[in-house]
Coordinates of C-alpha atoms in Angstrom, one line a residue:
M12 CA -8.2 30.7 18.1
E13 CA -9.1 33.3 15.5
T14 CA -11.1 30.8 12.9
S15 CA -10.9 31.2 8.7
K16 CA -14.1 32.3 6.5
R17 CA -15.7 29.7 4.5
D18 CA -17.5 29.8 1.3
N19 CA -20.3 27.2 0.6
W20 CA -17.8 24.6 -0.9
S21 CA -15.9 24.4 1.6
E22 CA -18.5 23.7 4.8
T23 CA -19.9 21.3 2.1
T24 CA -17.4 18.5 2.2
F25 CA -17.3 15.2 3.9
L26 CA -15.1 15.9 6.4
A27 CA -16.3 19.5 7.4
S28 CA -19.9 17.8 7.6
V29 CA -18.7 15.0 10.1
A30 CA -16.6 17.5 12.0
K31 CA -19.7 19.2 12.5
D32 CA -21.8 16.0 13.3
L33 CA -18.8 15.4 15.8
M34 CA -18.7 18.8 17.8
V35 CA -22.4 18.7 17.8
R36 CA -22.6 15.7 19.4
F37 CA -19.4 15.6 22.0
G38 CA -19.0 19.3 22.2
K39 CA -15.8 20.2 22.7
D40 CA -14.5 17.7 25.0
M41 CA -13.9 14.7 22.5
T42 CA -11.5 12.7 24.6
K43 CA -13.8 9.7 24.8
V44 CA -13.9 9.7 20.6
A45 CA -11.8 7.7 18.6
V46 CA -12.5 9.0 14.8
V47 CA -11.1 6.0 12.8
F48 CA -9.7 6.7 9.1
P49 CA -8.6 4.2 6.0
N50 CA -5.2 5.9 5.9
K51 CA -3.7 8.4 7.5
R52 CA -3.5 11.6 5.8
A53 CA -7.1 12.4 6.5
R54 CA -6.4 13.2 10.3
L55 CA -4.4 15.8 9.1
F56 CA -8.2 17.7 7.2
M57 CA -9.5 17.1 10.1
N58 CA -8.3 18.8 12.7
E59 CA -8.0 22.0 9.9
E60 CA -11.6 21.7 10.2
F61 CA -12.1 21.3 14.2
L62 CA -9.9 24.3 13.5
T63 CA -12.3 25.8 11.5
L64 CA -15.1 25.4 13.3
A65 CA -13.8 25.9 16.8
D66 CA -13.5 29.8 18.5
T67 CA -12.0 28.4 21.7
P68 CA -9.6 26.0 22.6
M69 CA -10.9 21.9 22.3
W70 CA -9.8 18.8 22.6
A71 CA -9.5 16.8 19.7
P72 CA -10.1 13.1 19.3
Q73 CA -8.2 10.5 19.7
Y74 CA -7.3 9.3 15.9
A75 CA -6.2 5.8 14.7
T76 CA -6.3 3.9 10.2
I77 CA -7.8 0.7 10.8
G78 CA -4.6 -1.3 10.8
E79 CA -3.3 0.9 13.9
L80 CA -6.4 0.1 15.7
F81 CA -6.3 -4.1 15.2
G82 CA -2.9 -3.6 16.0
R83 CA -3.8 -2.4 19.4
I84 CA -6.8 -5.0 20.4
T85 CA -3.5 -7.6 20.1
G86 CA -1.1 -5.6 21.2
D87 CA 1.5 -7.0 17.7
N88 CA 3.2 -6.1 15.5
V89 CA 3.6 -7.5 11.9
M90 CA 6.7 -8.4 10.6
E91 CA 8.4 -6.9 8.0
P92 CA 7.8 -8.7 4.8
I93 CA 11.8 -9.4 3.8
P94 CA 12.1 -11.5 7.5
A95 CA 8.5 -12.4 7.0
V96 CA 8.8 -14.4 3.3
C97 CA 12.6 -15.0 4.6
T98 CA 10.8 -17.5 7.5
L99 CA 7.7 -18.5 5.0
Y100 CA 10.8 -20.1 2.5
N101 CA 13.4 -21.4 5.2
I102 CA 9.2 -23.8 6.1
Y103 CA 9.2 -23.8 2.5
K104 CA 12.6 -25.6 2.0
V105 CA 11.6 -28.5 4.9
L106 CA 8.2 -29.3 3.2
M107 CA 10.0 -29.6 -0.1
G108 CA 13.3 -30.8 0.4
E109 CA 15.8 -31.6 -2.3
K110 CA 12.3 -29.9 -5.0
A111 CA 13.2 -26.6 -2.9
E112 CA 13.4 -23.7 -5.4
S113 CA 16.4 -21.9 -4.7
L114 CA 15.6 -18.4 -2.8
D115 CA 15.4 -16.0 -5.5
M116 CA 13.1 -18.0 -7.1
F117 CA 11.6 -18.8 -4.3
W118 CA 10.6 -14.9 -3.4
G119 CA 8.2 -14.0 -5.9
W120 CA 5.6 -17.2 -5.0
G121 CA 6.4 -16.4 -1.4
E122 CA 5.3 -13.1 -1.4
I123 CA 2.1 -14.7 -3.6
M124 CA 1.8 -16.5 -0.8
L125 CA 1.8 -13.6 2.5
S126 CA -0.2 -11.9 -0.5
D127 CA -3.2 -14.5 -0.3
F128 CA -2.6 -15.4 3.0
D129 CA -3.4 -12.6 4.2
D130 CA -6.7 -12.2 2.3
I131 CA -7.8 -15.5 3.8
D132 CA -7.4 -14.3 6.9
K133 CA -9.0 -10.6 6.7
H134 CA -11.9 -12.8 4.7
L135 CA -11.9 -15.1 7.8
V136 CA -12.4 -18.7 5.4
N137 CA -11.3 -22.0 6.7
A138 CA -7.7 -22.2 5.1
D139 CA -8.0 -26.3 5.3
A140 CA -11.2 -26.5 3.7
L141 CA -9.8 -23.9 1.5
F142 CA -6.5 -25.6 0.4
L143 CA -8.3 -29.2 0.5
N144 CA -6.8 -31.6 -2.2
A145 CA -8.6 -33.7 -5.0
K146 CA -7.8 -36.9 -2.9
E147 CA -9.1 -35.7 -0.4
L148 CA -12.5 -34.3 -1.5
G149 CA -13.1 -37.3 -2.9
D150 CA -12.6 -39.1 0.3
M151 CA -14.7 -37.0 3.0
E152 CA -17.8 -38.9 3.4
S153 CA -19.2 -35.8 4.8
L154 CA -18.2 -32.2 3.5
D155 CA -21.4 -29.8 5.1
F156 CA -18.4 -27.5 6.4
L157 CA -18.4 -26.7 2.9
T158 CA -21.4 -24.3 1.5
D159 CA -22.6 -25.2 -1.9
N160 CA -20.5 -22.6 -3.3
Q161 CA -17.4 -23.6 -2.4
R162 CA -18.1 -27.5 -2.8
E163 CA -18.8 -26.5 -6.2
A164 CA -15.4 -24.2 -7.0
L165 CA -13.3 -26.6 -5.7
E166 CA -15.4 -29.3 -7.7
Q167 CA -14.3 -27.4 -10.8
F168 CA -11.0 -26.1 -9.4
F169 CA -10.2 -30.2 -8.9
G170 CA -11.5 -31.2 -12.3
S171 CA -9.3 -29.5 -14.1
F172 CA -5.9 -31.9 -13.0
Q173 CA -8.0 -34.9 -13.3
T174 CA -6.1 -35.6 -17.1
E175 CA -4.7 -38.6 -18.0
H176 CA -1.0 -36.6 -18.6
R177 CA -0.8 -33.6 -16.2
T178 CA 1.6 -31.0 -18.0
R179 CA 4.9 -30.0 -15.7
L180 CA 3.4 -26.5 -14.5
Q181 CA 0.3 -29.4 -13.0
E182 CA 2.5 -31.0 -11.2
R183 CA 4.8 -28.7 -9.7
F184 CA 1.3 -26.6 -9.0
S185 CA -0.3 -29.9 -7.6
E186 CA 3.2 -30.3 -5.6
L187 CA 2.5 -26.7 -3.8
W188 CA -0.6 -27.1 -3.4
S189 CA -0.3 -30.5 -1.5
I190 CA 1.9 -28.1 1.7
M191 CA 0.0 -24.9 1.7
P192 CA -2.4 -25.7 4.6
N193 CA 1.0 -27.0 6.4
L194 CA 3.2 -23.7 5.4
Y195 CA -0.1 -21.2 6.4
H196 CA -0.1 -22.9 10.2
Q197 CA 3.5 -23.0 9.9
L198 CA 4.4 -19.9 8.9
K199 CA 1.8 -18.5 12.2
D200 CA 3.7 -21.3 15.1
T201 CA 7.0 -19.7 14.3
M202 CA 6.7 -16.1 14.6
P203 CA 7.8 -13.9 18.0
E204 CA 5.7 -13.3 20.7
G205 CA 4.0 -10.5 20.2
T206 CA 4.4 -10.5 16.2
Q207 CA 2.2 -11.4 12.9
P208 CA 3.8 -12.2 9.3
Y209 CA 1.3 -10.1 7.7
Q210 CA -1.9 -7.5 8.8
G211 CA -4.1 -10.3 8.5
A212 CA -3.8 -12.4 10.1
L213 CA -3.2 -9.4 13.1
E214 CA -7.2 -9.0 12.6
R215 CA -8.0 -12.5 12.6
K216 CA -6.6 -12.8 16.0
A217 CA -8.5 -9.6 17.3
V218 CA -11.7 -10.6 16.6
E219 CA -11.4 -14.4 16.9
D220 CA -10.3 -13.5 20.6
K221 CA -13.4 -12.9 22.0
E222 CA -11.3 -11.3 25.1
M223 CA -9.4 -8.8 23.0
L224 CA -12.2 -7.3 21.3
H225 CA -13.8 -6.6 25.4
L226 CA -10.6 -4.4 25.5
L227 CA -12.5 -1.9 23.6
D228 CA -15.5 -2.0 26.4
D229 CA -14.6 1.3 27.6
D230 CA -16.7 4.4 26.9
T231 CA -14.9 6.0 24.0
M232 CA -17.0 5.9 21.5
Y233 CA -15.3 4.7 17.6
C234 CA -15.9 6.8 14.9
F235 CA -15.4 5.3 11.3
V236 CA -15.3 7.7 8.2
G237 CA -15.1 6.7 4.9
F238 CA -15.0 3.6 4.8
N239 CA -15.7 1.9 1.4
M240 CA -14.9 -2.0 0.6
L241 CA -15.0 -4.0 3.9
S242 CA -12.8 -7.3 5.2
E243 CA -15.0 -9.5 6.9
T244 CA -12.1 -8.7 10.1
E245 CA -13.5 -5.1 9.2
K246 CA -17.0 -6.2 9.1
K247 CA -16.7 -8.1 12.6
L248 CA -15.0 -5.0 14.9
M249 CA -17.7 -2.5 13.5
S250 CA -20.6 -5.3 14.3
Y251 CA -19.2 -5.7 17.4
L252 CA -18.7 -2.4 18.8
H253 CA -22.7 -1.1 17.0
G254 CA -24.0 -4.0 19.1
R255 CA -23.0 -1.9 22.1
G256 CA -23.7 1.4 21.3
K257 CA -19.9 1.9 20.6
A258 CA -19.5 3.1 16.7
L259 CA -20.6 5.6 14.5
F260 CA -20.7 5.4 10.7
Y261 CA -19.7 7.7 8.5
W262 CA -20.2 6.8 4.7
D263 CA -19.0 8.7 1.8
F264 CA -20.9 8.5 -1.4
D265 CA -23.5 10.3 -4.6
V266 CA -27.0 9.3 -5.2
M267 CA -26.3 9.4 -9.0
Y268 CA -24.1 5.7 -8.9
M269 CA -25.9 4.2 -5.3
E270 CA -29.2 5.3 -6.9
N271 CA -28.0 3.5 -10.2
R272 CA -27.0 -0.2 -10.1
A273 CA -25.8 -0.1 -12.9
F274 CA -22.7 2.0 -11.5
E275 CA -20.2 -0.2 -9.1
A276 CA -19.2 2.3 -7.4
G277 CA -21.7 1.8 -5.4
D278 CA -22.0 -1.5 -4.4
F279 CA -20.0 -1.8 -1.7
I280 CA -21.6 2.0 0.2
R281 CA -25.3 -0.7 -0.8
E282 CA -24.6 -2.9 1.6
N283 CA -22.5 -1.5 4.0
L284 CA -26.0 0.8 4.7
L285 CA -27.5 -1.7 5.1
R286 CA -25.7 -3.5 8.1
F287 CA -24.5 -0.3 9.6
P288 CA -26.5 3.3 9.1
N289 CA -24.9 6.5 8.6
A290 CA -24.8 8.6 11.1
L291 CA -24.5 11.9 8.6
A292 CA -28.5 13.4 7.7
R293 CA -29.1 12.8 3.5
T294 CA -28.6 16.4 2.8
G295 CA -26.6 18.1 -0.1
I296 CA -23.3 17.0 0.5
Y297 CA -24.6 13.8 -0.9
N298 CA -26.4 15.0 -4.0
N299 CA -23.5 16.8 -6.3
L300 CA -22.3 14.4 -9.2
R301 CA -25.8 15.5 -11.4
H302 CA -25.2 18.7 -11.5
K303 CA -22.0 18.6 -12.0
G304 CA -19.7 21.5 -13.0
E305 CA -16.6 22.5 -15.0
V306 CA -15.1 19.1 -16.4
T307 CA -12.6 18.6 -19.0
F308 CA -11.0 16.8 -21.1
I309 CA -7.4 16.7 -22.1
S310 CA -5.8 14.8 -24.8
T311 CA -2.2 14.2 -24.6
S312 CA 0.1 12.1 -26.6
T313 CA 3.0 11.3 -23.8
D314 CA 3.8 11.6 -20.3
S315 CA 6.0 14.6 -20.9
S316 CA 3.2 16.6 -22.7
A317 CA 0.6 16.5 -20.0
T318 CA 3.1 17.0 -17.3
R319 CA 4.5 20.3 -19.4
Y320 CA 0.2 21.5 -19.2
I321 CA 0.3 22.0 -15.2
P322 CA 2.1 25.3 -15.4
E323 CA -0.5 26.4 -17.3
W324 CA -3.5 24.5 -15.5
L325 CA -2.4 25.8 -12.0
K326 CA -2.1 29.4 -13.0
E327 CA -6.1 29.4 -13.8
H328 CA -7.0 26.8 -10.9
L329 CA -4.3 27.5 -8.2
T330 CA -7.2 28.1 -5.2
Q331 CA -5.4 31.1 -2.7
E332 CA -6.2 28.3 -0.1
E333 CA -4.1 26.1 -1.8
R334 CA -4.5 22.8 -0.1
E335 CA -7.8 22.9 -2.2
T336 CA -6.2 22.4 -5.2
A337 CA -4.9 18.5 -6.4
L338 CA -2.4 17.0 -8.3
V339 CA -3.5 13.5 -8.5
L340 CA -1.3 11.3 -10.3
C341 CA -2.5 8.1 -11.4
D342 CA 0.6 6.7 -12.5
E343 CA 2.6 7.3 -9.5
Q344 CA 6.4 7.1 -12.2
Q345 CA 4.9 10.3 -13.4
L346 CA 5.8 12.5 -10.0
Q347 CA 9.8 13.1 -10.4
P348 CA 8.4 15.2 -14.0
V349 CA 5.7 16.4 -11.8
L350 CA 7.3 17.9 -9.2
H351 CA 9.8 19.3 -12.1
A352 CA 6.7 20.8 -13.7
I353 CA 5.6 22.8 -10.9
P354 CA 7.0 26.0 -10.4
D355 CA 9.0 27.3 -8.0
T356 CA 7.5 30.6 -5.9
E357 CA 11.4 32.1 -5.2
T358 CA 12.9 31.0 -8.2
D359 CA 10.0 31.1 -11.3
K360 CA 7.8 33.9 -9.9
V361 CA 5.3 32.9 -12.2
E362 CA 1.0 33.2 -11.7
G363 CA 0.1 29.9 -10.2
S364 CA 3.4 29.0 -8.2
P365 CA 2.4 27.4 -5.1
N366 CA 3.5 28.7 -2.3
N367 CA 4.0 25.3 -0.6
V368 CA 3.6 21.5 -2.3
N369 CA 2.5 18.5 -0.1
I370 CA 3.3 15.1 -1.4
T371 CA 2.3 12.5 -0.3
M372 CA 1.6 9.5 -2.2
G373 CA 4.6 6.6 -2.7
Y374 CA 7.3 5.9 -5.8
S375 CA 9.2 3.4 -7.0
L376 CA 12.6 3.2 -6.0
T377 CA 13.6 2.2 -9.2
G378 CA 13.0 5.6 -10.7
T379 CA 16.2 6.7 -8.4
P380 CA 19.8 7.6 -8.9
I381 CA 19.9 5.7 -5.1
Y382 CA 18.4 2.5 -7.1
S383 CA 21.2 2.2 -9.8
L384 CA 23.8 3.0 -7.8
M385 CA 23.0 0.6 -6.1
L386 CA 22.2 -2.4 -8.4
A387 CA 25.7 -0.6 -10.0
L388 CA 27.9 -2.3 -7.0
I389 CA 25.9 -5.0 -6.7
V390 CA 27.1 -6.3 -10.5
L391 CA 30.6 -4.9 -10.0
Q392 CA 31.6 -6.9 -6.9
T393 CA 29.3 -10.6 -8.3
E394 CA 30.6 -9.7 -12.5
G395 CA 33.3 -7.5 -12.2
W396 CA 36.0 -8.9 -10.8
D397 CA 39.1 -10.0 -12.9
E398 CA 40.4 -12.8 -11.4
G399 CA 43.2 -13.5 -13.3
R400 CA 44.3 -10.4 -13.8
K401 CA 43.6 -9.0 -10.4
R402 CA 40.8 -6.1 -10.9
F403 CA 37.5 -5.1 -12.1
R404 CA 36.6 -4.7 -15.5
F405 CA 36.8 -1.3 -16.5
P406 CA 33.0 -1.4 -18.2
F407 CA 32.0 -2.1 -15.2
L408 CA 34.2 0.6 -12.8
R409 CA 32.7 3.3 -15.3
T410 CA 29.4 2.6 -14.8
V411 CA 29.9 3.3 -11.2
K412 CA 32.6 6.8 -12.2
Y413 CA 29.9 8.4 -13.7
H414 CA 27.2 8.1 -11.7
P415 CA 25.6 11.0 -10.7
Y416 CA 25.7 10.1 -6.6
S417 CA 29.7 9.5 -7.8
R418 CA 31.2 12.4 -6.9
F419 CA 30.2 12.5 -3.4
L420 CA 32.8 9.2 -3.0
E421 CA 36.5 8.8 -1.9
Q422 CA 36.9 6.3 -4.8
E423 CA 38.3 3.7 -3.3
Q424 CA 35.5 3.7 -1.3
W425 CA 33.8 1.6 -3.5
E426 CA 36.7 0.4 -5.8
H427 CA 38.1 -3.1 -4.0
R428 CA 37.6 -6.2 -4.3
I429 CA 35.2 -7.9 -1.3
D430 CA 34.4 -12.0 -0.4
S431 CA 30.9 -11.5 -2.5
S432 CA 30.3 -15.2 -1.2
C433 CA 29.7 -13.9 1.9
I434 CA 26.3 -12.2 1.8
P435 CA 27.2 -10.4 4.7
A436 CA 30.5 -8.7 3.4
L437 CA 28.9 -7.6 0.3
L438 CA 25.3 -5.7 2.9
E439 CA 27.9 -4.4 4.8
Y440 CA 29.8 -3.2 1.7
L441 CA 26.1 -1.0 0.4
L442 CA 25.2 -0.1 3.6
G443 CA 28.8 1.9 4.2
I444 CA 28.6 4.0 0.8
L445 CA 24.8 4.8 1.9
T446 CA 26.1 5.5 5.0
S447 CA 28.8 8.1 3.7
L448 CA 26.9 8.9 0.5
A449 CA 24.3 10.5 3.2
G450 CA 26.9 11.9 4.9
K451 CA 28.5 13.7 2.1
M452 CA 24.9 15.0 0.6
E453 CA 24.0 16.9 4.1
D454 CA 27.4 18.2 4.2
E455 CA 26.6 19.9 0.9
N456 CA 23.5 21.1 2.3
L457 CA 21.5 18.7 -0.7
F458 CA 18.9 17.1 1.8
D459 CA 16.1 19.7 1.0
D460 CA 15.6 17.2 -2.1
V461 CA 13.6 15.0 -0.7
L462 CA 13.4 12.2 -3.4
M463 CA 17.2 12.0 -2.4
V464 CA 16.4 12.0 1.3
E465 CA 13.6 9.1 0.8
S466 CA 15.2 6.7 -1.3
L467 CA 18.6 7.1 1.0
F468 CA 16.6 5.9 4.0
Q469 CA 14.5 2.6 2.2
T470 CA 17.1 1.3 1.0
H471 CA 19.2 1.9 3.4
R472 CA 16.2 0.2 5.9
T473 CA 15.9 -3.4 3.4
L474 CA 19.3 -3.4 2.9
R475 CA 19.8 -3.3 6.7
Q476 CA 17.0 -6.0 7.3
F477 CA 18.9 -8.3 5.1
L478 CA 21.2 -8.0 7.3
D479 CA 19.9 -9.0 10.0
V480 CA 18.1 -12.1 8.0
A481 CA 21.7 -13.6 7.4
T482 CA 23.5 -12.5 9.7
S483 CA 20.6 -14.6 12.5
T484 CA 21.3 -18.2 13.5
Q485 CA 19.0 -18.9 10.8
P486 CA 21.0 -19.3 7.4
T487 CA 18.4 -18.1 5.4
L488 CA 20.9 -16.5 2.6
E489 CA 23.2 -18.8 1.9
L490 CA 23.2 -18.0 -1.8
H491 CA 25.8 -18.1 -5.0
P492 CA 26.9 -14.3 -5.8
T493 CA 24.5 -13.9 -8.6
T494 CA 22.1 -15.5 -6.9
L495 CA 21.7 -13.0 -4.2
R496 CA 22.0 -10.1 -7.3
R497 CA 19.3 -10.9 -9.0
L498 CA 17.6 -11.4 -5.2
L499 CA 18.4 -8.1 -4.8
R500 CA 17.1 -6.4 -8.1
R501 CA 14.1 -7.6 -7.7
I502 CA 13.4 -6.3 -3.9
L503 CA 14.8 -3.0 -4.2
S504 CA 12.7 -2.8 -7.5
G505 CA 9.7 -3.3 -6.0
Q506 CA 10.2 -1.2 -3.1
S507 CA 7.7 2.1 -2.8
I508 CA 9.4 5.3 -1.2
P509 CA 6.3 6.3 0.9
F510 CA 5.1 10.4 1.3
H511 CA 3.5 11.6 3.9
G512 CA 3.2 15.2 3.9
E513 CA 3.0 17.1 6.8
P514 CA 1.1 19.7 7.7
A515 CA -2.4 19.8 5.4
Q516 CA -0.9 22.8 4.0
G517 CA -0.3 24.1 0.0
L518 CA -0.7 22.5 -3.3
Q519 CA -1.9 19.0 -2.7
V520 CA 0.4 16.5 -5.0
M521 CA -1.0 12.8 -4.6
G522 CA -2.0 9.2 -5.4
V523 CA -5.4 7.8 -6.0
L524 CA -5.4 5.6 -2.7
E525 CA -4.0 9.2 -0.9
T526 CA -7.4 10.8 -1.4
R527 CA -9.5 9.0 0.6
C528 CA -12.1 11.4 2.7
I529 CA -10.9 14.2 1.3
D530 CA -12.3 16.6 -1.6
F531 CA -11.0 19.4 -3.6
R532 CA -12.3 22.6 -5.5
N533 CA -9.8 22.0 -7.9
I534 CA -8.9 18.5 -9.1
L535 CA -5.7 17.6 -12.1
M536 CA -5.9 13.7 -12.4
L537 CA -2.7 12.5 -14.4
N538 CA -3.2 9.1 -16.9
V539 CA -6.3 9.0 -16.3
G540 CA -6.8 5.7 -18.3
E541 CA -6.3 1.8 -19.1
G542 CA -4.1 0.1 -17.8
F543 CA -3.4 3.1 -15.1
L544 CA -6.8 3.7 -13.4
P545 CA -7.2 1.2 -12.4
K546 CA -3.9 -0.3 -12.4
N547 CA -3.2 -3.0 -15.1
N548 CA -1.6 -5.5 -12.5
A549 CA -1.7 -9.2 -13.3
D550 CA -4.3 -10.9 -11.1
N551 CA -1.6 -12.9 -9.0
S552 CA -1.6 -15.2 -6.5
L553 CA -1.9 -19.2 -6.2
I554 CA -5.5 -19.0 -5.3
P555 CA -7.7 -20.0 -8.4
Y556 CA -10.4 -17.2 -9.3
T557 CA -13.2 -20.1 -9.1
L558 CA -11.8 -20.9 -5.1
R559 CA -11.2 -17.0 -4.9
V560 CA -14.8 -16.5 -5.6
G561 CA -16.3 -20.3 -4.6
F562 CA -14.9 -18.9 -1.3
G563 CA -15.4 -14.5 -1.0
L564 CA -12.1 -13.8 -1.6
T565 CA -11.0 -10.7 -3.0
T566 CA -11.2 -11.4 -7.6
V567 CA -10.7 -8.5 -10.5
R568 CA -14.6 -7.5 -10.1
H569 CA -13.9 -6.8 -5.9
R570 CA -10.7 -3.9 -7.0
I571 CA -11.8 -2.4 -10.2
A572 CA -15.5 -1.6 -8.1
V573 CA -12.9 0.1 -5.1
F574 CA -11.5 2.1 -7.7
A575 CA -14.5 2.8 -9.7
Y576 CA -15.9 4.3 -6.3
Y577 CA -12.2 6.4 -5.7
F578 CA -12.8 7.6 -9.2
Y579 CA -16.3 9.3 -8.7
R580 CA -15.9 10.4 -5.1
L581 CA -13.2 12.5 -5.8
I582 CA -14.5 14.6 -8.1
Q583 CA -18.1 14.4 -7.0
R584 CA -17.9 17.2 -5.0
A585 CA -14.7 19.4 -7.4
E586 CA -15.7 22.5 -9.5
H587 CA -13.2 21.9 -11.8
V588 CA -12.0 19.0 -12.7

């Protein structure tokens, strides 16, 4: 194979340094090497590094994300979120009886519960100790199984509930808290064989079953590359392999934020290095931020004015090796205007037009025409029917008729009354329209629009999961039509369209999370500011902050430190930011 010429910058990227070290250690036969990344994207760039280094054919290593590695150990799959929440709701209904909320009211709680349970398992927390109630705390003669921090956190938490006149909200929370242990345990007990309700349950099963960990006792060397904050399950897995001499660790950082403890960006790497020594020597690749090159701050009045700057920036900074240039979106909602702003090589024919554009990020379904069409059809069937006149009301018909995607459909396909009280019938109606829409778009050669294709697929996949649950033996979706409308709106609005660019060629359009492990020569970051980096998400959890701190669960402080690391790591080797 022909190797490409490299300059000094290309040779000092993190993945280039890792690839060189692996070739020194293992040569060109890496069939017994497994490279484990935090995400999937980095493996494509790693293969490019091997391609550049090798002058003859070689055996590439095995690749896996950390989640895939845990899955290989247990042989289990993680249940999709929709059936997982529905399964949890069935348990909740039995435990709460007549006090149970409807499914659409419960849905948000269910998602939060699954997230909390996931965090509990990833940090190997004793769920029964965490979910102690106030009476148990007072009655127990011995709390030796609790640490001092945990005991203090529980006492502080329940102290706020020991008032004579508790509010209705406190009463409802107390009722919910009392059934949390049963929800946690019964959810796992009801899973089909080979299935886990969330990723944390799978990881906990893997590290707490020694027989499963022994499955890794072959002659494979596991190389963990580019990690930062580690969960307790990840630490336990890495410690097991490290203790058997079967693991190498490649950490990415800069001495500027590592040596100065005022920078939270280095909090987790400092801890990791004490436990798992770095396989790379501290060479020049770790000392860049103190000698930073060109960093430009651009103030814009609106998001659209920021995207209009893209052609000008690309004209000056698009590299000949296009994959060394990245547009990093801190707000995924800007993907569509960003894609429209990138000049097209064939039509625009201007300097700075990339030959290829590669998208690797998520995009909210709410920003797509498919979402608005599905919503209009649901409202048409659940609210738009005039029972007295036996016809649809004109405002509801008009919303669907003048939707931009309606031109791909025959009017009789959607303008007919179905029994919206029959949940499977409504879902099959929507799925039929999606299938027909996909066929017409394919006939008209419109499937070069990646966003269109991905939004169609994701919506169909979501509704299909609902139909599977609705037609299962458990009558989970016995809902009023209006309730179903609210539920579908909630779930569809929470869906994210995943883009996975293949291969690692062309101008890179990425979210912040997707940049992990990868270095770029030139970077344009959009929407850098409060609320976007990190995202201004509420701390959605049913576990109060004091208990999260006491039991070592993830808190806002952890998330801020993680995103600080992502930011500094991303810019540390770039020539222009």
